[in-house]
CSV table of C-alpha atoms in Angstrom, one decimal:
chain,number,residue,atom,x,y,z
O,1,MET,CA,114.1,91.3,72.4
O,2,GLU,CA,112.6,93.0,69.4
O,3,TYR,CA,109.9,90.3,69.2
O,4,LEU,CA,109.0,91.0,72.9
O,5,LEU,CA,108.9,94.7,72.3
O,6,ALA,CA,106.7,94.3,69.3
O,7,SER,CA,104.4,92.0,71.2
O,8,LEU,CA,104.1,94.4,74.1
O,9,LEU,CA,103.4,97.3,71.7
O,10,SER,CA,100.7,95.4,69.9
O,11,LEU,CA,99.1,94.5,73.2
O,12,PHE,CA,99.3,98.1,74.3
O,13,LEU,CA,97.6,99.4,71.1
O,14,VAL,CA,95.0,96.7,71.1
O,15,LEU,CA,94.1,97.4,74.7
O,16,VAL,CA,93.7,101.1,73.9
O,17,SER,CA,91.3,100.3,71.1
O,18,LEU,CA,89.3,97.8,73.1
O,19,SER,CA,89.1,99.9,76.2
O,20,LEU,CA,87.2,102.5,74.2
O,21,HIS,CA,84.2,100.1,74.4
O,22,PHE,CA,83.2,101.0,78.0
O,23,LEU,CA,79.5,100.4,77.3
O,24,PHE,CA,76.3,101.5,78.9
O,25,PHE,CA,73.0,100.5,77.4
O,26,ASN,CA,70.0,102.7,77.3
O,27,THR,CA,67.0,100.8,78.7
O,28,LYS,CA,64.7,103.8,79.0
O,29,LYS,CA,63.2,103.4,75.6
O,30,SER,CA,62.7,99.7,75.7
O,31,GLY,CA,59.3,98.3,76.2
O,32,LYS,CA,60.6,94.7,76.6
O,33,THR,CA,61.2,92.8,79.8
O,34,LEU,CA,64.4,94.0,81.4
O,35,PRO,CA,67.1,91.7,82.7
O,36,PRO,CA,67.0,90.7,86.4
O,37,GLY,CA,68.6,93.0,88.9
O,38,LYS,CA,68.0,96.3,90.8
O,39,THR,CA,69.1,99.9,90.3
O,40,GLY,CA,69.7,100.8,93.9
O,41,TRP,CA,69.4,104.3,95.3
O,42,PRO,CA,68.1,107.2,93.2
O,43,VAL,CA,70.8,108.9,91.2
O,44,ILE,CA,73.6,107.1,93.0
O,45,GLY,CA,72.3,103.7,92.1
O,46,GLU,CA,74.8,101.0,93.0
O,47,SER,CA,77.8,103.1,92.3
O,48,LEU,CA,79.1,103.2,95.9
O,49,GLU,CA,79.1,99.4,96.2
O,50,PHE,CA,80.7,99.0,92.8
O,51,LEU,CA,83.5,101.5,93.7
O,52,SER,CA,83.9,100.2,97.3
O,53,THR,CA,84.7,96.6,96.1
O,54,GLY,CA,87.5,98.1,93.9
O,55,TRP,CA,88.8,100.2,96.8
O,56,LYS,CA,89.0,97.0,98.9
O,57,GLY,CA,91.0,95.2,96.2
O,58,HIS,CA,88.2,92.9,95.0
O,59,PRO,CA,86.5,94.7,92.1
O,60,GLU,CA,85.2,91.4,90.7
O,61,LYS,CA,83.0,90.8,93.8
O,62,PHE,CA,80.4,93.3,92.6
O,63,ILE,CA,80.0,91.3,89.4
O,64,PHE,CA,80.2,87.8,90.8
O,65,ASP,CA,77.7,88.5,93.6
O,66,ARG,CA,75.1,89.7,91.0
O,67,MET,CA,75.8,86.9,88.6
O,68,ALA,CA,75.1,84.4,91.5
O,69,LYS,CA,72.0,86.3,92.6
O,70,TYR,CA,70.4,87.2,89.3
O,71,SER,CA,71.9,85.7,86.2
O,72,SER,CA,75.3,84.4,85.0
O,73,ASN,CA,74.5,85.9,81.5
O,74,VAL,CA,73.2,89.4,82.1
O,75,PHE,CA,71.9,91.6,84.9
O,76,ARG,CA,70.8,95.2,85.2
O,77,THR,CA,72.1,97.8,87.6
O,78,SER,CA,72.7,101.6,87.8
O,79,LEU,CA,76.2,103.0,87.7
O,80,LEU,CA,77.6,106.6,87.5
O,81,GLY,CA,74.1,108.0,87.3
O,82,GLU,CA,72.9,105.8,84.4
O,83,LYS,CA,71.0,102.6,84.1
O,84,ALA,CA,73.1,99.8,82.7
O,85,ALA,CA,73.0,96.2,81.6
O,86,VAL,CA,76.1,94.1,82.4
O,87,PHE,CA,76.7,91.2,80.0
O,88,CYS,CA,78.9,88.4,81.4
O,89,GLY,CA,81.2,85.8,80.1
O,90,ALA,CA,82.2,84.8,76.6
O,91,SER,CA,78.6,84.5,75.3
O,92,GLY,CA,77.9,88.1,76.5
O,93,ASN,CA,81.0,89.4,74.8
O,94,LYS,CA,80.1,87.6,71.6
O,95,PHE,CA,76.6,89.0,71.7
O,96,LEU,CA,77.8,92.5,72.1
O,97,PHE,CA,80.5,92.6,69.5
O,98,SER,CA,78.5,90.7,66.9
O,99,ASN,CA,75.4,92.9,67.3
O,100,GLU,CA,76.9,96.4,67.7
O,101,ASN,CA,74.8,99.0,66.0
O,102,LYS,CA,72.2,96.3,65.4
O,103,LEU,CA,70.6,95.1,68.6
O,104,VAL,CA,72.9,97.2,70.9
O,105,GLN,CA,74.4,100.6,70.5
O,106,ALA,CA,77.3,102.1,72.4
O,107,TRP,CA,76.7,105.5,74.1
O,108,TRP,CA,78.4,107.5,76.9
O,109,PRO,CA,76.8,108.6,80.2
O,110,ALA,CA,75.8,112.2,80.3
O,111,SER,CA,78.5,112.8,82.9
O,112,VAL,CA,81.2,112.2,80.3
O,113,ASP,CA,80.1,115.3,78.4
O,114,LYS,CA,81.1,117.4,81.5
O,115,VAL,CA,84.6,115.9,81.4
O,116,PHE,CA,84.9,116.1,77.6
O,117,PRO,CA,82.7,119.1,76.7
O,118,SER,CA,83.0,118.7,73.0
O,119,SER,CA,82.5,114.9,73.0
O,120,GLY,CA,78.8,115.2,72.1
O,121,ALA,CA,78.9,118.5,70.2
O,122,THR,CA,79.6,117.3,66.7
O,123,SER,CA,77.7,114.0,66.3
O,124,SER,CA,76.4,111.0,68.1
O,125,SER,CA,78.5,108.5,70.0
O,126,LYS,CA,77.7,106.0,67.3
O,127,GLU,CA,79.0,108.3,64.5
O,128,GLU,CA,82.1,109.2,66.5
O,129,ALA,CA,83.0,105.6,67.1
O,130,ILE,CA,82.7,104.9,63.4
O,131,LYS,CA,84.9,107.8,62.5
O,132,MET,CA,87.6,106.7,65.0
O,133,ARG,CA,87.6,103.2,63.7
O,134,LYS,CA,88.0,104.4,60.2
O,135,MET,CA,90.9,106.6,61.2
O,136,LEU,CA,92.9,104.4,63.5
O,137,PRO,CA,93.5,101.0,61.7
O,138,ASN,CA,96.4,102.5,59.8
O,139,PHE,CA,98.2,102.8,63.1
O,140,PHE,CA,97.3,99.4,64.5
O,141,LYS,CA,98.1,97.1,61.5
O,142,PRO,CA,101.3,95.0,61.7
O,143,GLU,CA,103.0,97.0,59.0
O,144,ALA,CA,102.6,100.2,61.0
O,145,LEU,CA,103.7,98.7,64.3
O,146,LYS,CA,107.2,97.9,62.9
O,147,GLN,CA,108.2,101.6,62.8
O,148,TYR,CA,107.4,101.9,66.5
O,149,VAL,CA,109.7,99.2,67.7
O,150,GLY,CA,112.8,101.4,67.7
O,151,ILE,CA,110.9,104.2,69.5
O,152,MET,CA,109.6,101.8,72.1
O,153,ASP,CA,113.0,100.3,72.6
O,154,HIS,CA,114.5,103.8,73.2
O,155,ILE,CA,111.8,104.8,75.7
O,156,THR,CA,112.0,101.4,77.4
O,157,GLN,CA,115.7,101.7,78.0
O,158,ARG,CA,115.4,105.2,79.4
O,159,HIS,CA,112.5,104.1,81.6
O,160,PHE,CA,114.5,101.1,83.1
O,161,ALA,CA,117.6,103.3,83.6
O,162,SER,CA,115.7,105.9,85.5
O,163,GLY,CA,113.2,103.8,87.5
O,164,TRP,CA,114.4,100.2,87.7
O,165,ASP,CA,118.2,99.9,87.6
O,166,ASN,CA,120.2,99.9,90.9
O,167,GLN,CA,117.1,99.8,93.0
O,168,ASP,CA,116.8,97.6,96.1
O,169,GLU,CA,113.0,97.3,95.5
O,170,VAL,CA,110.7,98.2,92.7
O,171,VAL,CA,106.9,98.5,92.8
O,172,VAL,CA,105.9,97.5,89.3
O,173,PHE,CA,102.4,98.9,88.8
O,174,PRO,CA,103.1,102.6,89.3
O,175,LEU,CA,106.3,102.2,87.2
O,176,ALA,CA,104.2,100.4,84.5
O,177,LYS,CA,101.7,103.3,84.5
O,178,ARG,CA,104.5,105.8,84.1
O,179,TYR,CA,106.0,103.7,81.3
O,180,THR,CA,102.8,103.2,79.3
O,181,PHE,CA,101.8,106.9,79.7
O,182,TRP,CA,105.2,108.0,78.5
O,183,LEU,CA,105.0,105.7,75.6
O,184,ALA,CA,101.4,106.8,74.7
O,185,CYS,CA,102.5,110.5,74.8
O,186,ARG,CA,105.3,109.7,72.4
O,187,LEU,CA,103.3,107.6,70.0
O,188,PHE,CA,100.2,109.8,70.0
O,189,VAL,CA,101.6,113.4,70.2
O,190,SER,CA,105.4,112.9,69.9
O,191,ILE,CA,106.1,114.1,73.5
O,192,GLU,CA,109.3,112.4,74.7
O,193,ASP,CA,110.8,114.8,77.2
O,194,PRO,CA,110.1,113.1,80.6
O,195,ASN,CA,109.7,116.5,82.3
O,196,HIS,CA,107.0,117.4,79.8
O,197,VAL,CA,105.3,114.0,80.3
O,198,ALA,CA,105.5,114.5,84.1
O,199,LYS,CA,103.6,117.8,83.7
O,200,PHE,CA,100.6,115.8,82.5
O,201,ALA,CA,101.0,112.9,85.0
O,202,ASP,CA,99.3,114.2,88.1
O,203,PRO,CA,96.3,115.8,86.5
O,204,PHE,CA,95.9,112.8,84.3
O,205,ASP,CA,95.7,110.5,87.3
O,206,LEU,CA,93.0,112.8,88.7
O,207,LEU,CA,91.1,112.6,85.5
O,208,ALA,CA,91.4,108.8,85.1
O,209,SER,CA,90.2,108.2,88.7
O,210,GLY,CA,87.4,110.8,88.6
O,211,LEU,CA,86.0,109.8,85.2
O,212,ILE,CA,84.7,106.5,86.7
O,213,SER,CA,83.2,108.0,89.8
O,214,ILE,CA,79.8,109.2,91.1
O,215,PRO,CA,79.1,112.2,88.9
O,216,ILE,CA,78.6,114.8,91.7
O,217,ASP,CA,80.2,118.1,90.6
O,218,LEU,CA,81.0,119.7,94.0
O,219,PRO,CA,84.4,121.0,95.2
O,220,GLY,CA,86.5,118.1,96.7
O,221,THR,CA,84.7,115.3,94.9
O,222,PRO,CA,86.7,113.1,92.4
O,223,PHE,CA,84.3,114.1,89.6
O,224,HIS,CA,85.0,117.8,90.2
O,225,ARG,CA,88.7,117.2,90.3
O,226,ALA,CA,88.4,115.2,87.0
O,227,ILE,CA,86.7,118.1,85.3
O,228,LYS,CA,89.4,120.6,86.4
O,229,ALA,CA,92.1,118.2,85.3
O,230,SER,CA,90.4,117.7,82.0
O,231,ASN,CA,90.3,121.4,81.4
O,232,PHE,CA,94.0,121.7,82.2
O,233,ILE,CA,95.1,118.8,80.0
O,234,ARG,CA,92.9,119.9,77.1
O,235,LYS,CA,94.4,123.4,77.3
O,236,GLU,CA,97.9,121.9,77.1
O,237,LEU,CA,96.9,119.6,74.3
O,238,HIS,CA,95.3,122.5,72.4
O,239,ALA,CA,98.6,124.4,72.6
O,240,ILE,CA,100.5,121.4,71.2
O,241,ILE,CA,97.9,121.0,68.4
O,242,LYS,CA,98.3,124.7,67.4
O,243,GLN,CA,102.1,124.3,67.3
O,244,ARG,CA,101.9,121.1,65.4
O,245,LYS,CA,99.7,122.8,62.7
O,246,ILE,CA,102.5,125.5,62.3
O,247,ASP,CA,105.2,122.8,62.2
O,248,LEU,CA,103.3,120.9,59.5
O,249,ALA,CA,102.8,124.0,57.4
O,250,GLU,CA,106.6,124.8,57.7
O,251,GLY,CA,107.7,121.2,57.1
O,252,LYS,CA,109.1,120.8,60.6
O,253,ALA,CA,106.8,117.9,61.4
O,254,SER,CA,105.9,114.8,59.4
O,255,PRO,CA,102.3,114.0,58.3
O,256,THR,CA,102.8,110.4,59.4
O,257,GLN,CA,104.8,110.8,62.6
O,258,ASP,CA,101.9,110.2,65.0
O,259,ILE,CA,98.1,110.1,65.4
O,260,LEU,CA,98.0,113.8,66.0
O,261,SER,CA,99.4,114.7,62.6
O,262,HIS,CA,97.0,112.2,61.0
O,263,MET,CA,94.0,113.7,62.7
O,264,LEU,CA,95.0,117.2,61.7
O,265,LEU,CA,95.4,116.2,58.0
O,266,THR,CA,92.5,113.8,57.6
O,267,SER,CA,89.1,115.0,56.5
O,268,ASP,CA,85.7,113.3,56.6
O,269,GLU,CA,83.6,112.4,53.6
O,270,ASP,CA,82.4,116.0,53.3
O,271,GLY,CA,85.9,117.4,53.3
O,272,LYS,CA,85.6,118.8,56.8
O,273,PHE,CA,88.5,118.6,59.2
O,274,MET,CA,88.1,118.0,62.9
O,275,ALA,CA,88.1,121.0,65.2
O,276,GLU,CA,91.1,121.5,67.4
O,277,LEU,CA,89.2,120.9,70.6
O,278,ASP,CA,87.6,117.7,69.2
O,279,ILE,CA,91.1,116.4,68.4
O,280,ALA,CA,92.3,117.3,71.9
O,281,ASP,CA,89.3,115.3,73.4
O,282,LYS,CA,90.0,112.3,71.2
O,283,ILE,CA,93.7,112.3,72.0
O,284,LEU,CA,92.8,112.5,75.7
O,285,GLY,CA,90.4,109.6,75.3
O,286,LEU,CA,93.1,107.5,73.7
O,287,LEU,CA,95.5,108.3,76.5
O,288,ILE,CA,92.8,107.3,79.1
O,289,GLY,CA,92.0,104.1,77.1
O,290,GLY,CA,95.5,102.8,77.4
O,291,HIS,CA,96.2,103.9,80.9
O,292,ASP,CA,95.2,101.3,83.5
O,293,THR,CA,94.5,98.5,81.0
O,294,ALA,CA,98.0,98.4,79.4
O,295,SER,CA,99.6,99.1,82.8
O,296,SER,CA,97.8,96.2,84.3
O,297,ALA,CA,98.8,93.9,81.4
O,298,CYS,CA,102.5,94.9,81.7
O,299,THR,CA,102.4,94.4,85.5
O,300,PHE,CA,100.9,90.9,85.1
O,301,ILE,CA,103.6,90.0,82.5
O,302,VAL,CA,106.3,90.9,85.0
O,303,LYS,CA,104.5,89.0,87.7
O,304,TYR,CA,104.2,85.8,85.7
O,305,LEU,CA,107.7,86.0,84.3
O,306,ALA,CA,109.0,86.3,87.9
O,307,GLU,CA,106.9,83.3,89.0
O,308,LEU,CA,107.8,81.2,85.9
O,309,PRO,CA,111.6,81.5,85.6
O,310,HIS,CA,111.8,78.9,82.9
O,311,ILE,CA,109.5,81.1,80.7
O,312,TYR,CA,111.6,84.2,81.7
O,313,ASP,CA,114.8,82.4,80.6
O,314,LYS,CA,113.4,81.7,77.2
O,315,VAL,CA,112.1,85.2,76.7
O,316,HIS,CA,115.5,86.6,77.9
O,317,GLN,CA,117.2,84.4,75.3
O,318,GLY,CA,114.9,85.7,72.6
O,319,LYS,CA,113.3,82.3,72.1
O,320,THR,CA,109.6,81.4,71.8
O,321,PRO,CA,108.6,79.4,75.0
O,322,HIS,CA,106.5,76.3,74.7
O,323,ILE,CA,103.8,76.4,77.3
O,324,THR,CA,101.9,73.2,78.1
């Protein structure tokens, strides 16, 4: 059981880190020939079609249709108010991750600055990404993961007792989202009380769904609700950060207990510490990064274990299954 928990935790943390690479690529300054494709309507671009395929349960259709029409390697489009190039398949991923900050550079759409007001205030997206990568490896390496197994086991048992046990039917995906969000709150900011976690759940769902939406800031739109939700969550996180600083000064909190303590106590090369609002934004970004990705992965694990009982039996017995 401990091996399964460690594997799930590793997957969760890896997905969090990988999901931070939601990339757009600036083509405005390029004088070169652009990839095939079209940008659709002014401002809106092809966002409506992109989102509608997801609403219909076939998000991959947007990608596959354009791969068939334009190129199986790369095509251009316009999403969320920004021009973008979509790289497809293993070769596209290899190109991106082997040329980051060389031939391509990660950046965020301007709409993200409205949801995370301080995200662009201190430095460029490139510099922020470098800072985060230097800061987080200590929490993702195998030696560090071991200390989280007990925490994860405790939360898992409470989660199953409250949402899975003695139920005639369970719907896995919303339960998995609740579980991964609870776990993220515990590992990142040491929030374990389910009532406290639930306080964040609804506004967090609004934020996660509105962040990837058409950036129209009018009352009633998903984007507007995302901005309001972000302000609410950041205010709550700011209060937690202030209290944590007091607890650290009084010895009531550990410098190594979670990512929040590490961010508060880690300075950059110039000896400067991150501002409290910047920390709140980064914690919020980590929570978003692990939300749907980790929940989807856990849901598929349950699905395939249910469909492959011989694999499930081996996992239940604590043995490593041999898959042919």
